[in-house]
C-alpha cells in the first residue's frame, strides 16, 4: 500500500482552518475604496476638461449632474444585487420602491404642504411598512412565481401613478417638485455640487449597509438560501423570515435612492414606475457581476453613463453626418447598449467584477 506524507501525520486544526488574508492584499483591499471615495469627493473642485467624456469641465453643473445620477444608480443597482445576487430573489418590481420614495416625498411637500423633514419621516415610515406588507405576500411563493407577483405589484403601482388619483401624481406628465421644497443649499444650478455630494453620500451609505449586512449572520443565511433554500429549511432556519428581511432592507434602501433621485432631477416621472426600469437594474447587475456589490456599482455607473451619453451622441452632428449604415444604429442608444451587453456577457460572463480575478490568475498578476 502506498502511503502519502499526509497519512503519516495527524490532521491538525491548521489543516482545515482558512488561511488568513495576506497583510498586503488586505491593506490594498481597504485602501482602494477609501482612495476612490476621496477622489469622487474632490471632483467638484476639478476644472479638468474631458470633452469626449463629459458635457463640460468636471465641475460644471451638467457634468456634476451626470456624475451624480451615475452615483445614485450605482447605489440602486447595489440594492437590487442584494436581492438577486446575494439572496437569489429575481424581482421584477424593484422600481416600485424607488417610485415610492420619490412620489411620497414629492406629494407630501408639493401637494400636501408638509415640511421637508416631515415628508422624509413619512417616506421612511412608508418605505418600511409597504415592503414588509408586500414582501410578506410575494415571498409566499418562490422562483418565477415570486417574479410574477412582484411584476404584478409594480404594474399596479404604475397604473395608480398614471391614473393620477386626486390629481396627486401628475399622470403621464409626472410631478415637478415645488421650488421651495428644498433648502437653499440644495436649490439652483449653483448648488449642483451639493447635490453631487448628497448622491455620493447615498452610495456610501448603501455600500456600508450592504457590506455590513452580507457579512452578518443573516447575510450568511441569505447566501445559503441563494445556493439551496431547501437545505436551509432542513437545518431548521426560517428561510421565509430571512428572505423577507433581505427584501425589506433592499426595498428601503431603494426608497432612499428614489428620494435622492427626486432631488437631483427636480420631479417624479412615471418612467421610474415601469417594469422596464427594473429590468435596467438587472442588466446593471449582470454587467457588473452578480453577488458583488462593487460589481453592481460599476455596472450601474457604466449603464447609466452610456445611456445618457449615447443619447447625446445619437443627436449630435458627428453622427448625423455619418453614412446611413452607421447613423441608424448609433442614433439608437438602446441598440448600442444591447450590443454592448451581448459582447460583455459573451466575453466576461462574470461581469466587470471578474476582471480582478482574471488579473490575479494571469501570469502577469502572479
XYZ file of N, CA and C in Angstrom, residues 95-193:
297
model
N -38.578 48.667 -9.019
C -38.853 50.065 -9.354
C -39.966 50.646 -8.495
N -40.867 49.790 -8.021
C -41.990 50.265 -7.216
C -41.507 51.029 -5.992
N -40.431 50.576 -5.364
C -39.980 51.174 -4.112
C -39.147 52.428 -4.365
N -38.505 52.493 -5.521
C -37.836 53.734 -5.916
C -38.886 54.822 -6.151
N -39.937 54.456 -6.879
C -41.029 55.398 -7.122
C -41.738 55.768 -5.830
N -41.810 54.826 -4.908
C -42.470 55.088 -3.625
C -41.763 56.212 -2.878
N -40.430 56.179 -2.854
C -39.699 57.253 -2.188
C -39.851 58.575 -2.896
N -39.748 58.564 -4.224
C -39.838 59.792 -4.999
C -41.219 60.434 -4.876
N -42.277 59.660 -5.110
C -43.623 60.231 -5.115
C -44.111 60.561 -3.710
N -43.700 59.793 -2.709
C -44.160 60.083 -1.343
C -43.670 61.445 -0.887
N -42.372 61.695 -1.043
C -41.819 62.984 -0.624
C -42.367 64.117 -1.493
N -42.457 63.881 -2.791
C -42.918 64.927 -3.700
C -44.364 65.309 -3.419
N -45.227 64.331 -3.266
C -46.639 64.622 -2.985
C -46.789 65.298 -1.631
N -45.988 64.843 -0.651
C -46.108 65.391 0.700
C -45.765 66.868 0.735
N -44.713 67.281 0.025
C -44.298 68.690 0.098
C -44.986 69.552 -0.953
N -45.298 68.968 -2.119
C -45.863 69.755 -3.213
C -47.378 69.861 -3.137
N -48.027 68.758 -2.786
C -49.493 68.737 -2.766
C -50.090 68.887 -1.372
N -49.436 68.305 -0.365
C -50.000 68.330 0.988
C -49.437 69.451 1.839
N -48.394 70.109 1.367
C -47.845 71.247 2.090
C -47.046 70.900 3.329
N -46.568 69.670 3.440
C -45.761 69.286 4.593
C -44.349 69.845 4.457
N -43.685 70.005 5.566
C -42.281 70.419 5.535
C -41.434 69.256 5.042
N -40.223 69.560 4.580
C -39.351 68.512 4.062
C -38.990 67.480 5.131
N -38.650 67.871 6.373
C -38.382 66.842 7.394
C -39.575 65.924 7.644
N -40.786 66.500 7.674
C -41.977 65.674 7.884
C -42.197 64.738 6.704
N -41.935 65.228 5.490
C -42.083 64.388 4.300
C -41.067 63.245 4.313
N -39.848 63.533 4.726
C -38.824 62.487 4.797
C -39.177 61.446 5.855
N -39.703 61.891 6.965
C -40.133 60.964 8.012
C -41.270 60.078 7.514
N -42.202 60.671 6.778
C -43.290 59.896 6.193
C -42.753 58.870 5.199
N -41.766 59.263 4.398
C -41.176 58.342 3.423
C -40.492 57.167 4.111
N -39.815 57.439 5.228
C -39.169 56.354 5.991
C -40.215 55.368 6.495
N -41.312 55.899 7.018
C -42.380 55.029 7.519
C -42.980 54.200 6.388
N -43.295 54.858 5.273
C -43.874 54.154 4.130
C -42.867 53.157 3.556
N -41.589 53.542 3.527
C -40.560 52.679 2.961
C -40.279 51.442 3.773
N -40.718 51.415 5.018
C -40.582 50.220 5.853
C -41.851 49.373 5.847
N -43.004 50.037 5.931
C -44.272 49.313 6.054
C -44.674 48.652 4.739
N -44.615 49.395 3.637
C -45.078 48.847 2.354
C -44.251 47.644 1.907
N -42.913 47.691 1.912
C -42.155 46.486 1.538
C -42.417 45.307 2.468
N -42.622 45.591 3.765
C -42.901 44.494 4.696
C -44.227 43.813 4.359
N -45.245 44.612 4.029
C -46.559 44.041 3.712
C -46.542 43.324 2.359
N -46.013 43.990 1.338
C -45.999 43.374 0.013
C -45.040 42.192 -0.040
N -43.896 42.324 0.639
C -42.957 41.208 0.668
C -43.521 40.004 1.388
N -44.294 40.244 2.447
C -44.902 39.127 3.176
C -45.839 38.326 2.283
N -46.465 38.994 1.322
C -47.355 38.296 0.374
C -46.555 37.653 -0.754
N -45.647 38.414 -1.365
C -44.911 37.919 -2.529
C -44.020 36.746 -2.186
N -43.445 36.732 -0.997
C -42.493 35.684 -0.637
C -43.157 34.399 -0.186
N -44.481 34.347 -0.256
C -45.173 33.078 -0.009
C -44.921 32.088 -1.138
N -44.445 32.584 -2.268
C -44.120 31.723 -3.409
C -42.652 31.916 -3.747
N -42.111 31.012 -4.534
C -40.695 31.047 -4.884
C -40.505 31.075 -6.394
N -39.263 31.295 -6.800
C -38.903 31.171 -8.204
C -39.609 32.157 -9.095
N -40.046 31.658 -10.271
C -40.669 32.519 -11.261
C -42.012 33.044 -10.768
N -42.666 32.299 -9.869
C -43.932 32.778 -9.316
C -43.705 34.048 -8.500
N -42.618 34.098 -7.738
C -42.283 35.307 -6.992
C -42.025 36.468 -7.943
N -41.313 36.203 -9.034
C -41.032 37.256 -10.016
C -42.316 37.808 -10.607
N -43.259 36.933 -10.906
C -44.512 37.380 -11.497
C -45.354 38.177 -10.503
N -45.321 37.780 -9.233
C -46.084 38.517 -8.225
C -45.509 39.923 -8.056
N -44.190 40.029 -7.995
C -43.580 41.356 -7.873
C -43.844 42.204 -9.110
N -43.863 41.572 -10.278
C -44.189 42.306 -11.502
C -45.614 42.836 -11.447
N -46.550 42.007 -10.974
C -47.942 42.435 -10.877
C -48.094 43.601 -9.903
N -47.384 43.541 -8.783
C -47.452 44.628 -7.805
C -46.907 45.924 -8.387
N -45.798 45.821 -9.125
C -45.222 47.006 -9.748
C -46.154 47.588 -10.804
N -46.820 46.710 -11.552
C -47.754 47.188 -12.567
C -48.927 47.916 -11.934
N -49.390 47.437 -10.790
C -50.468 48.126 -10.076
C -50.006 49.519 -9.673
N -48.778 49.617 -9.152
C -48.248 50.922 -8.783
C -48.126 51.853 -9.969
N -47.693 51.311 -11.108
C -47.571 52.126 -12.316
C -48.932 52.622 -12.791
N -49.939 51.768 -12.722
C -51.288 52.159 -13.136
C -51.835 53.250 -12.223
N -51.586 53.124 -10.925
C -52.052 54.145 -9.979
C -51.416 55.491 -10.293
N -50.119 55.489 -10.552
C -49.423 56.745 -10.869
C -49.961 57.345 -12.155
N -50.144 56.514 -13.178
C -50.603 57.012 -14.468
C -52.038 57.521 -14.421
N -52.846 56.950 -13.538
C -54.252 57.370 -13.462
C -54.427 58.694 -12.720
N -53.398 59.150 -12.035
C -53.401 60.446 -11.357
C -54.582 60.598 -10.401
N -54.671 59.742 -9.374
C -55.806 59.839 -8.437
C -55.749 61.134 -7.631
N -56.863 61.840 -7.610
C -56.929 63.093 -6.862
C -55.966 64.152 -7.353
N -55.511 64.036 -8.597
C -54.538 64.962 -9.179
C -53.278 65.088 -8.313
N -52.847 63.947 -7.774
C -51.693 63.951 -6.888
C -50.387 63.593 -7.599
N -50.450 62.688 -8.585
C -49.213 62.179 -9.190
C -48.841 62.873 -10.490
N -49.758 63.581 -11.093
C -49.475 64.240 -12.357
C -49.639 63.365 -13.572
N -49.995 62.094 -13.389
C -50.236 61.203 -14.524
C -49.034 61.065 -15.429
N -49.281 61.099 -16.728
C -48.210 60.921 -17.712
C -47.208 62.069 -17.690
N -47.600 63.219 -17.232
C -46.714 64.377 -17.197
C -45.743 64.342 -16.023
N -46.029 63.505 -15.048
C -45.191 63.479 -13.867
C -45.513 64.621 -12.924
N -44.732 64.744 -11.873
C -44.994 65.759 -10.855
C -43.690 66.493 -10.542
N -43.670 67.777 -10.830
C -42.482 68.589 -10.554
C -42.415 68.924 -9.074
N -41.215 68.929 -8.545
C -41.009 69.262 -7.143
C -41.156 70.763 -6.950
N -41.867 71.153 -5.915
C -42.069 72.573 -5.636
C -40.723 73.271 -5.448
N -40.515 74.423 -6.077
C -39.213 75.106 -5.988
C -38.797 75.419 -4.564
N -39.766 75.634 -3.689
C -39.448 75.996 -2.304
C -39.301 74.784 -1.389
N -39.396 73.574 -1.971
C -39.369 72.372 -1.133
C -37.985 72.084 -0.585
N -36.960 72.353 -1.372
C -35.596 72.043 -0.963
C -34.974 73.203 -0.206
N -34.087 72.930 0.725
C -33.361 74.023 1.395
C -32.462 74.753 0.403
N -32.032 75.934 0.767
C -31.270 76.778 -0.155
C -29.991 76.113 -0.643
N -29.328 75.324 0.207
C -28.053 74.750 -0.195
C -28.207 73.604 -1.201
N -29.448 73.181 -1.482
C -29.706 72.160 -2.486
C -30.483 72.705 -3.681
N -30.801 73.978 -3.670
C -31.612 74.575 -4.734
C -30.741 75.332 -5.719
N -31.124 75.269 -6.989
C -30.452 76.054 -8.011
C -29.245 75.371 -8.610
N -28.898 75.840 -9.797
C -27.764 75.275 -10.523
C -26.463 75.503 -9.770
N -26.370 76.609 -9.047
C -25.130 76.932 -8.334
C -24.812 75.920 -7.240
N -25.822 75.160 -6.793
C -25.617 74.191 -5.720
C -25.614 72.752 -6.230
N -25.303 72.562 -7.505
C -25.244 71.220 -8.068
C -24.193 70.371 -7.357
N -23.107 71.001 -6.924
C -22.059 70.265 -6.208
C -22.606 69.650 -4.921
